[in-house]
Amino acid sequence: MKRALISVSDKTGVIEFAKELNELGYEIISTGGTKKALDDAGLKTLSISEVTHFPEMMDGRVKTLHPNVHGGLLCVRDNEEHMKDLLENKIELIDLVVVNLYPFKETLKKGGTHEELIENIDIGGPSMLRSAAKNHKFVTVCVDPEDYERVISEIKENGDTTLEFRQYLAAKVFRTTAAYDSLIAGYLTKKLGIEYPEKLTLTYEKVQDLRYGENPHQSAAFYACPMVGYSIAGAKQLHGKELSYNNIQDANGAIEILREFKDGKKAVVAVKHTNPCGVGLGDTLKEAWDKAYSADPISIFGGIVAVNDTIDEEVATELHKLFLEIVIAPAFTEKALEILMAKKNIRLMTLDINQEIVNKQRVMGVNDGLLVQDIDYGTVTAEDLVCVTETKPTKEDIEELLFGWKVVKNVKSNAIVISKGNQTLGVGAGQMNRVGAAKIALEQAGEKSVGSYMSSDAFFPMPDTVELAVKHGVKAIIQPGGSIKDQLSIDVCNAHGIAMVFTKMRHFKH
């Protein structure tokens, strides 16, 4: 008679699975709560103590860590010495292991105490899984209820699982235990305040396979952290096609900008190729939309729109007039959904904008490596600004400059933003020199640049950007400062009555 050892925290489908095994002639060994569930279902089971001849002890911490268990799992069955050891020590073979792990992740998600988390670190489970997976030439190991049906199917068809399937199951086991250990290591490392440990272990869970990556010849998939907060991975899709690789990148850019505006005003952010093409604030969402749209009515075509208030019929009617890839909002009214869902492919998503960002570091891949840094949470207030010019900004000027600063922070460097009236007028992104970015932004702003505000993500190494601002009638400038040639730009501002403030903080974004 073959033997199966079943010990699971997630009991989804396990009773039906065990019944099938029993009918196929398997003797079932079980532990604790799993044994009780199986016994209550009328299944005859052996307790783990009947196999080890030791009681479960120390609140269940020690029950399966025994040669009678691991010998039965690790024995190489075509090795005469192994089989001899097995017989001499009266150890019986175990052919199938069904184990899933203590709910460490779930305990972490619900904010369990340190003591609760420690108690939910599984020891015996990973040990059995690893033993069985190592010996997958002879032993079937199952860690995922999704695989129960195929296990039964293969046994019925072949008398046992195939080696190919056992290899698949073993690989899944090692992925599972690696991810489990990664979560535990991450929790303990964070608790100790270690930002950059000597070994970095990360785990992500697949959200979906993607049709392709940035381009059709690139394969891609979307993975999310086990703990998700304010993230596109935590958004709920209500309508439309599946997200693409570029959709996800752009949507992430849109919600990053949106989180800058938490001062009570309604905000609309339009993004194209991860850069904002229009940002507007207003007392109503419609006013904010009008500003964001009119900022660049050409680039918004095929773009992403994110807002911080419920989309109603009025705003939905305006959105419906355009081709948009995604609309993200905290909520939609029923009428708004009816209007927008008339377009088959538009992706409509809801996101709780009051959530916190759970993962405070950003990971970026390079060939054969990772760069890890803190997410750019840097902010400045009116009190942080240092006026370096003879002309001083008014309170209204400061408000306008801080608006532009929040936007330019999220534009690819080199970046310049021209704004006025809590509305972007021109965005110069990703240029090789700063004056080039300014030319693009000012050209886009056109005549509206008169009396506008210029924001720069980094300092001016030359006075040429300020000289260009003068020609276009810019009223005030915000920039980090810190160049050895700052005085040249200050002199140009003083000569033309322009106010300029330094933030003492830069926002490079590569």
Coordinates of C-alpha atoms in Angstrom, one line a residue:
M1 CA 0.0 0.0 0.0
K2 CA 1.3 3.5 -0.9
R3 CA 1.3 6.2 1.7
A4 CA 0.4 9.9 1.5
L5 CA 1.3 12.4 4.2
I6 CA -1.2 15.3 4.3
S7 CA -0.7 18.3 6.6
V8 CA -2.2 21.6 5.3
S9 CA -3.0 25.1 6.7
D10 CA -5.2 25.9 3.6
K11 CA -7.7 23.1 3.6
T12 CA -9.3 24.0 0.3
G13 CA -10.3 20.8 -1.5
V14 CA -8.2 18.6 0.8
I15 CA -11.1 16.4 2.0
E16 CA -12.2 15.6 -1.5
F17 CA -8.6 15.0 -2.5
A18 CA -7.9 12.7 0.4
K19 CA -11.1 10.7 -0.4
E20 CA -9.8 10.1 -3.9
L21 CA -6.4 9.0 -2.7
N22 CA -8.1 6.7 -0.2
E23 CA -10.2 5.1 -3.0
L24 CA -7.0 4.7 -5.0
G25 CA -5.5 2.6 -2.1
Y26 CA -3.4 5.2 -0.4
E27 CA -2.9 5.0 3.4
I28 CA -3.1 8.6 4.8
I29 CA -0.9 10.0 7.5
S30 CA -1.9 13.3 8.9
T31 CA -1.3 15.8 11.7
G32 CA -3.2 18.2 14.0
G33 CA -6.0 20.1 12.5
T34 CA -5.7 18.4 9.1
K35 CA -6.2 14.9 10.8
K36 CA -9.2 16.2 12.6
A37 CA -10.8 17.5 9.4
L38 CA -10.2 14.3 7.6
D39 CA -11.4 12.1 10.5
D40 CA -14.5 14.2 10.8
A41 CA -15.1 13.6 7.1
G42 CA -15.1 9.8 7.8
L43 CA -11.6 9.1 6.5
K44 CA -9.4 6.7 8.3
T45 CA -6.0 8.3 9.0
L46 CA -2.7 7.5 10.8
S47 CA -1.5 10.2 13.2
I48 CA 2.1 11.3 12.8
S49 CA 2.8 10.0 16.2
E50 CA 2.0 6.5 15.0
V51 CA 4.7 6.9 12.4
T52 CA 7.4 8.6 14.6
H53 CA 6.5 6.8 17.9
F54 CA 6.9 10.2 19.5
P55 CA 4.1 12.5 20.6
E56 CA 3.6 15.9 19.0
M57 CA 5.2 18.3 21.5
M58 CA 6.1 21.9 22.3
D59 CA 2.7 23.2 21.0
G60 CA 3.2 21.3 17.8
R61 CA 6.6 22.8 17.0
V62 CA 8.1 19.3 17.0
K63 CA 6.1 16.6 15.3
T64 CA 7.4 15.7 11.8
L65 CA 11.1 16.3 12.3
H66 CA 12.0 12.6 12.6
P67 CA 13.9 10.0 10.7
N68 CA 10.8 7.9 10.2
V69 CA 9.3 10.8 8.2
H70 CA 12.4 12.1 6.4
G71 CA 13.9 8.7 5.9
G72 CA 10.7 7.6 4.2
L73 CA 10.9 10.7 2.0
L74 CA 14.6 10.9 1.1
C75 CA 15.3 7.2 0.5
V76 CA 16.6 6.7 -3.0
R77 CA 14.7 3.6 -3.9
D78 CA 17.1 2.2 -6.5
N79 CA 20.0 2.5 -4.1
E80 CA 20.6 -0.8 -2.3
E81 CA 22.3 0.8 0.7
H82 CA 19.4 3.2 1.2
M83 CA 16.9 0.4 1.1
K84 CA 18.9 -1.7 3.5
D85 CA 19.0 1.3 6.0
L86 CA 15.3 1.7 5.6
L87 CA 14.6 -2.0 6.4
E88 CA 17.1 -2.1 9.3
N89 CA 15.5 0.9 10.9
K90 CA 12.0 -0.2 10.2
I91 CA 11.2 3.0 8.3
E92 CA 8.3 2.8 5.8
L93 CA 8.3 4.7 2.5
I94 CA 6.2 7.8 1.9
D95 CA 5.1 8.2 -1.7
L96 CA 3.1 11.5 -1.7
V97 CA 3.4 14.6 0.4
V98 CA 0.7 17.2 0.5
V99 CA 1.8 20.2 2.6
N100 CA 1.1 23.9 2.6
L101 CA 2.7 26.3 5.0
Y102 CA 1.7 28.2 8.1
P103 CA 0.0 31.5 7.0
F104 CA 2.9 33.9 7.6
K105 CA 2.0 36.2 4.8
E106 CA -1.7 36.4 5.9
T107 CA -0.6 37.1 9.5
L108 CA 1.7 39.9 8.2
K109 CA -1.1 41.4 6.1
K110 CA -3.5 41.6 9.0
G111 CA -0.9 43.3 11.2
G112 CA -0.1 40.4 13.5
T113 CA 2.1 41.0 16.5
H114 CA 5.8 40.0 16.4
E115 CA 5.0 36.9 18.6
E116 CA 2.2 35.9 16.2
L117 CA 4.4 36.2 13.2
I118 CA 7.2 34.1 14.9
E119 CA 4.7 31.4 15.7
N120 CA 3.6 31.4 12.0
I121 CA 7.1 30.6 10.8
D122 CA 6.7 27.0 9.6
I123 CA 9.6 24.6 10.2
G124 CA 8.3 21.1 9.7
G125 CA 6.3 22.0 6.6
P126 CA 9.2 23.4 4.5
S127 CA 11.4 20.5 5.7
M128 CA 9.0 17.9 4.4
L129 CA 8.5 19.8 1.2
R130 CA 12.2 20.1 0.5
S131 CA 12.9 16.5 1.3
A132 CA 10.1 15.3 -1.0
A133 CA 11.0 17.7 -3.7
K134 CA 14.7 16.7 -3.6
N135 CA 13.6 13.1 -4.0
H136 CA 11.1 13.8 -6.7
K137 CA 12.4 11.0 -8.8
F138 CA 10.4 8.8 -6.5
V139 CA 8.1 11.0 -4.4
T140 CA 5.2 13.2 -5.5
V141 CA 5.0 16.5 -3.6
C142 CA 2.1 18.9 -3.8
V143 CA 2.1 22.4 -2.2
D144 CA -0.8 24.0 -4.2
P145 CA -4.5 22.9 -4.1
E146 CA -4.6 23.9 -7.8
D147 CA -2.6 20.7 -8.5
Y148 CA -4.8 18.2 -6.7
E149 CA -6.9 17.4 -9.7
R150 CA -3.9 16.6 -11.9
V151 CA -2.3 14.5 -9.2
I152 CA -5.4 12.3 -9.0
S153 CA -5.8 12.2 -12.8
E154 CA -2.3 11.0 -13.4
I155 CA -2.5 8.3 -10.7
K156 CA -5.7 7.1 -12.2
E157 CA -4.3 7.0 -15.7
N158 CA -0.8 5.7 -14.9
G159 CA -0.8 4.2 -11.5
D160 CA 1.5 7.0 -10.4
T161 CA 2.4 10.5 -11.4
T162 CA 4.8 11.0 -14.2
L163 CA 8.4 12.0 -13.6
E164 CA 7.8 15.1 -15.8
F165 CA 4.9 16.2 -13.5
R166 CA 6.9 15.4 -10.4
Q167 CA 9.7 17.7 -11.6
Y168 CA 7.1 20.4 -12.2
L169 CA 5.8 20.0 -8.7
A170 CA 9.2 20.0 -7.2
A171 CA 10.2 23.2 -8.9
K172 CA 7.0 24.8 -7.6
V173 CA 7.9 23.6 -4.1
F174 CA 11.3 25.3 -4.2
R175 CA 9.7 28.5 -5.6
T176 CA 7.2 28.4 -2.8
T177 CA 9.7 27.8 0.1
A178 CA 12.1 30.4 -1.4
A179 CA 9.3 33.0 -1.4
Y180 CA 8.2 32.0 2.1
D181 CA 11.7 32.4 3.5
S182 CA 12.1 35.7 1.6
L183 CA 9.0 37.2 3.3
I184 CA 10.3 36.1 6.7
A185 CA 13.8 37.4 6.0
G186 CA 12.3 40.7 4.7
Y187 CA 10.1 41.1 7.8
L188 CA 13.0 40.5 10.3
T189 CA 15.4 42.6 8.3
K190 CA 13.0 45.5 8.2
K191 CA 12.3 45.1 11.9
L192 CA 16.0 45.6 12.6
G193 CA 16.1 48.7 10.4
I194 CA 18.6 47.2 7.9
E195 CA 18.0 49.0 4.6
Y196 CA 20.5 47.3 2.4
P197 CA 21.4 43.8 3.7
E198 CA 24.4 41.8 2.3
K199 CA 22.0 39.5 0.5
L200 CA 18.7 40.8 -1.0
T201 CA 15.9 38.3 -1.3
L202 CA 12.7 39.5 -2.9
T203 CA 9.5 37.7 -3.8
Y204 CA 6.7 38.7 -6.2
E205 CA 3.5 36.9 -7.2
K206 CA 2.3 36.8 -10.8
V207 CA -0.7 39.0 -11.5
Q208 CA -0.9 38.1 -15.2
D209 CA 1.0 37.1 -18.3
L210 CA 1.1 40.0 -20.7
R211 CA 0.7 39.8 -24.5
Y212 CA 4.1 41.3 -24.9
G213 CA 6.5 43.8 -23.4
E214 CA 7.3 47.3 -24.5
N215 CA 7.4 45.9 -28.1
P216 CA 5.7 42.9 -29.7
H217 CA 8.9 40.9 -30.0
Q218 CA 9.5 41.1 -26.2
S219 CA 7.8 38.6 -23.8
A220 CA 6.6 40.0 -20.4
A221 CA 4.6 39.3 -17.3
F222 CA 3.3 41.5 -14.4
Y223 CA 4.3 40.6 -10.8
A224 CA 3.2 42.2 -7.6
C225 CA 4.6 42.3 -4.1
P226 CA 2.8 40.1 -1.6
M227 CA 2.0 43.2 0.4
V228 CA 0.2 45.7 -1.9
G229 CA -0.9 49.3 -0.9
Y230 CA -1.2 52.4 -3.1
S231 CA -0.2 50.7 -6.3
I232 CA -1.6 49.9 -9.8
A233 CA -1.3 46.2 -8.6
G234 CA -3.9 47.0 -6.0
A235 CA -6.3 48.7 -8.5
K236 CA -9.5 47.0 -9.5
Q237 CA -10.3 46.8 -13.2
L238 CA -14.0 47.2 -13.9
H239 CA -14.0 47.2 -17.7
G240 CA -11.9 46.9 -20.8
K241 CA -9.1 44.8 -22.2
E242 CA -6.3 43.4 -20.1
L243 CA -3.6 45.8 -19.2
S244 CA -0.4 45.8 -21.4
Y245 CA 3.2 46.3 -20.3
N246 CA 3.1 49.9 -21.4
N247 CA -0.3 50.5 -19.8
I248 CA 1.0 49.4 -16.5
Q249 CA 4.1 51.6 -16.8
D250 CA 2.0 54.6 -17.7
A251 CA -0.7 54.0 -15.1
N252 CA 2.0 53.8 -12.5
G253 CA 3.3 57.2 -13.6
A254 CA -0.1 58.7 -13.4
I255 CA -0.9 57.6 -9.9
E256 CA 2.5 58.6 -8.7
I257 CA 1.8 62.2 -9.8
L258 CA -1.7 62.0 -8.4
R259 CA -0.5 61.2 -4.9
E260 CA 1.3 64.6 -4.9
F261 CA -2.0 66.4 -4.6
K262 CA -3.6 65.8 -1.3
D263 CA -4.5 69.3 -0.3
G264 CA -8.3 69.0 -0.9
K265 CA -8.5 70.2 -4.4
K266 CA -9.7 68.0 -7.2
A267 CA -6.9 66.8 -9.4
V268 CA -6.7 65.4 -12.9
V269 CA -3.5 63.9 -14.3
A270 CA -3.0 62.9 -18.0
V271 CA 0.0 60.8 -18.8
K272 CA 1.6 59.7 -22.0
H273 CA 4.8 57.5 -22.1
T274 CA 5.1 57.9 -18.3
N275 CA 5.4 61.7 -18.5
P276 CA 2.5 64.1 -17.7
C277 CA 1.0 65.8 -20.7
G278 CA -1.5 67.7 -18.6
V279 CA -2.2 68.3 -14.9
G280 CA -4.9 70.4 -13.6
L281 CA -6.4 71.3 -10.2
G282 CA -9.8 72.8 -9.6
D283 CA -12.6 73.3 -7.1
T284 CA -14.6 70.7 -9.1
L285 CA -13.4 67.7 -11.1
K286 CA -14.8 69.2 -14.3
E287 CA -12.7 72.3 -13.8
A288 CA -9.6 70.2 -13.1
W289 CA -10.4 68.1 -16.2
D290 CA -10.7 71.1 -18.4
K291 CA -7.3 72.4 -17.3
A292 CA -5.6 69.0 -17.8
Y293 CA -7.1 68.5 -21.2
S294 CA -6.5 72.0 -22.6
A295 CA -2.9 71.8 -21.4
D296 CA -2.1 69.4 -24.3
P297 CA -5.2 68.2 -26.2
I298 CA -3.0 66.5 -28.8
S299 CA -0.7 64.3 -26.6
I300 CA -3.6 63.1 -24.4
F301 CA -4.8 61.0 -27.3
G302 CA -4.2 57.4 -26.3
G303 CA -3.1 58.5 -22.9
I304 CA -3.9 57.6 -19.3
V305 CA -6.1 59.7 -17.0
A306 CA -6.1 59.5 -13.2
V307 CA -8.3 61.5 -10.9
N308 CA -8.7 61.9 -7.2
D309 CA -12.5 62.1 -7.0
T310 CA -15.5 60.2 -8.2
I311 CA -16.1 60.5 -11.9
D312 CA -19.7 61.7 -12.6
E313 CA -21.8 61.9 -15.7
E314 CA -20.4 65.3 -16.6
V315 CA -16.8 64.3 -16.6
A316 CA -17.5 60.9 -18.1
T317 CA -19.2 62.7 -21.1
E318 CA -16.0 64.6 -21.7
L319 CA -13.8 61.6 -21.3
H320 CA -16.0 59.6 -23.7
K321 CA -15.2 62.1 -26.5
L322 CA -11.5 60.9 -26.6
F323 CA -9.6 57.8 -27.2
L324 CA -8.1 56.9 -23.8
E325 CA -6.3 53.8 -22.8
I326 CA -7.1 53.9 -19.1
V327 CA -9.2 55.9 -16.6
I328 CA -8.4 55.5 -12.9
A329 CA -10.5 57.0 -10.2
P330 CA -11.6 56.3 -6.6
A331 CA -15.1 55.5 -7.9
F332 CA -17.5 56.1 -10.8
T333 CA -21.2 56.9 -10.7
E334 CA -23.5 54.4 -12.3
K335 CA -24.2 56.8 -15.1
A336 CA -20.5 57.5 -15.7
L337 CA -19.9 53.8 -16.0
E338 CA -22.7 53.5 -18.5
I339 CA -21.3 56.3 -20.6
L340 CA -17.7 55.1 -20.5
M341 CA -18.5 51.4 -20.9
A342 CA -20.0 52.2 -24.3
K343 CA -16.4 51.9 -25.5
K344 CA -15.4 48.3 -25.5
N345 CA -11.7 48.6 -25.0
I346 CA -11.2 51.5 -22.6
R347 CA -9.9 50.2 -19.2
L348 CA -11.7 51.6 -16.2
M349 CA -10.1 51.1 -12.9
T350 CA -10.8 52.0 -9.3
L351 CA -8.0 52.8 -6.7
D352 CA -8.2 53.8 -3.1
I353 CA -6.2 57.0 -3.2
N354 CA -6.0 57.1 0.6
Q355 CA -3.9 54.0 0.8
E356 CA -0.3 54.2 1.9
I357 CA 2.6 52.9 -0.2
V358 CA 3.6 49.7 1.5
N359 CA 7.0 49.1 -0.1
K360 CA 9.2 52.1 0.5
Q361 CA 12.0 51.1 -1.9
R362 CA 12.1 51.0 -5.7
V363 CA 13.9 48.2 -7.5
M364 CA 15.2 48.7 -11.0
G365 CA 16.9 46.0 -13.1
V366 CA 20.1 46.5 -15.0
N367 CA 22.0 43.7 -16.9
D368 CA 22.8 41.1 -14.3
G369 CA 22.0 43.4 -11.4
L370 CA 19.5 45.5 -9.5
L371 CA 19.5 49.1 -8.3
V372 CA 17.6 49.7 -5.1
Q373 CA 16.7 53.0 -3.6
D374 CA 14.1 54.8 -1.5
I375 CA 11.1 56.0 -3.4
D376 CA 11.4 59.7 -3.9
Y377 CA 9.1 61.0 -1.2
G378 CA 11.0 64.3 -1.0
T379 CA 8.7 67.3 -0.6
V380 CA 9.1 71.0 0.1
T381 CA 6.8 73.5 1.7
A382 CA 6.6 77.3 1.4
E383 CA 8.7 77.5 4.5
D384 CA 11.5 75.5 2.9
L385 CA 11.9 77.8 -0.1
V386 CA 14.7 80.3 -0.2
C387 CA 14.2 83.4 -2.3
V388 CA 17.6 84.4 -3.9
T389 CA 16.4 87.4 -6.0
E390 CA 15.6 91.0 -5.3
T391 CA 12.0 90.4 -6.5
K392 CA 10.1 88.4 -3.9
P393 CA 7.3 86.0 -4.8
T394 CA 3.8 86.7 -3.4
K395 CA 1.8 84.1 -1.5
E396 CA -0.1 83.3 -4.8
D397 CA 3.3 82.9 -6.6
I398 CA 4.5 80.4 -4.0
E399 CA 1.3 78.3 -4.4
E400 CA 1.8 78.3 -8.2
L401 CA 5.5 77.4 -7.9
L402 CA 4.8 74.5 -5.6
F403 CA 2.2 73.2 -8.0
G404 CA 4.8 73.2 -10.8
W405 CA 7.4 71.6 -8.4
K406 CA 5.1 68.7 -7.7
V407 CA 4.7 68.0 -11.4
V408 CA 8.3 68.5 -12.5
K409 CA 9.4 66.0 -9.8
N410 CA 7.6 63.3 -11.8
V411 CA 8.9 64.3 -15.3
K412 CA 11.9 62.4 -16.8
S413 CA 15.1 64.4 -16.5
N414 CA 16.2 66.8 -17.8
A415 CA 12.8 68.3 -17.0
I416 CA 11.1 71.8 -17.2
V417 CA 7.5 72.5 -16.5
I418 CA 5.7 75.7 -17.4
S419 CA 2.5 76.3 -15.4
K420 CA -0.1 78.9 -14.4
G421 CA -3.4 78.8 -12.6
N422 CA -2.7 75.4 -11.2
Q423 CA -2.5 74.0 -14.8
T424 CA 0.5 72.8 -16.8
L425 CA 1.0 74.7 -20.0
G426 CA 4.1 73.1 -21.3
V427 CA 6.2 70.0 -20.3
G428 CA 9.8 69.5 -21.5
A429 CA 10.9 65.9 -20.6
G430 CA 13.9 63.7 -20.9
Q431 CA 16.2 66.1 -22.8
M432 CA 19.9 65.9 -23.0
N433 CA 20.3 69.5 -21.8
R434 CA 18.2 71.7 -19.7
V435 CA 17.7 74.5 -22.2
G436 CA 16.4 72.0 -24.7
A437 CA 13.7 70.9 -22.2
A438 CA 12.9 74.6 -21.6
K439 CA 12.5 75.3 -25.3
I440 CA 10.0 72.4 -25.7
A441 CA 8.0 73.4 -22.6
L442 CA 7.9 77.1 -23.6
E443 CA 7.0 76.4 -27.2
Q444 CA 4.1 74.2 -26.1
A445 CA 2.9 77.0 -23.7
G446 CA 3.1 79.5 -26.5
E447 CA 1.6 82.9 -25.7
K448 CA 0.3 81.5 -22.4
S449 CA 3.9 81.6 -21.1
V450 CA 3.5 85.3 -20.3
G451 CA 3.1 85.6 -16.6
S452 CA 3.7 81.9 -16.1
Y453 CA 5.9 79.9 -13.7
M454 CA 8.9 77.8 -14.6
S455 CA 9.9 74.7 -12.6
S456 CA 13.1 72.8 -13.0
D457 CA 14.0 69.4 -11.5
A458 CA 17.7 70.3 -11.1
F459 CA 19.8 73.4 -11.0
F460 CA 20.8 75.6 -14.0
P461 CA 24.4 75.1 -14.9
M462 CA 24.2 78.1 -17.2
P463 CA 22.1 81.2 -17.3
D464 CA 20.7 80.3 -20.8
T465 CA 17.5 78.7 -19.4
V466 CA 16.7 81.8 -17.4
E467 CA 17.5 84.0 -20.4
L468 CA 15.0 81.9 -22.5
A469 CA 12.4 82.3 -19.7
V470 CA 12.8 86.1 -19.8
K471 CA 12.1 86.1 -23.6
H472 CA 8.8 84.2 -23.0
G473 CA 7.6 86.4 -20.1
V474 CA 8.0 83.9 -17.3
K475 CA 7.1 85.6 -14.0
A476 CA 8.8 83.3 -11.4
I477 CA 11.1 80.3 -11.2
I478 CA 11.6 77.4 -8.8
Q479 CA 14.7 75.2 -8.9
P480 CA 17.0 73.4 -6.5
G481 CA 20.0 75.7 -6.8
G482 CA 23.5 74.4 -6.0
S483 CA 25.4 75.2 -9.2
I484 CA 28.7 76.9 -8.9
K485 CA 27.3 79.3 -11.4
D486 CA 24.0 80.0 -9.6
Q487 CA 24.8 83.7 -9.4
L488 CA 24.7 84.1 -13.2
S489 CA 21.1 82.9 -13.3
I490 CA 20.3 85.1 -10.2
D491 CA 21.7 88.1 -12.0
V492 CA 19.6 87.6 -15.1
C493 CA 16.5 87.3 -12.9
N494 CA 17.4 90.5 -11.0
A495 CA 17.9 92.4 -14.3
H496 CA 14.4 91.5 -15.4
G497 CA 12.4 91.5 -12.2
I498 CA 11.9 87.8 -12.0
A499 CA 11.5 86.1 -8.7
M500 CA 13.4 82.9 -8.2
V501 CA 13.4 80.5 -5.2
F502 CA 15.7 77.6 -4.4
T503 CA 14.3 74.3 -2.9
K504 CA 17.7 72.9 -1.9
M505 CA 16.3 69.5 -3.2
R506 CA 16.6 68.1 -6.7
H507 CA 14.4 65.5 -8.4
F508 CA 16.4 63.6 -11.0
K509 CA 14.3 60.9 -12.6
H510 CA 16.0 58.6 -15.1

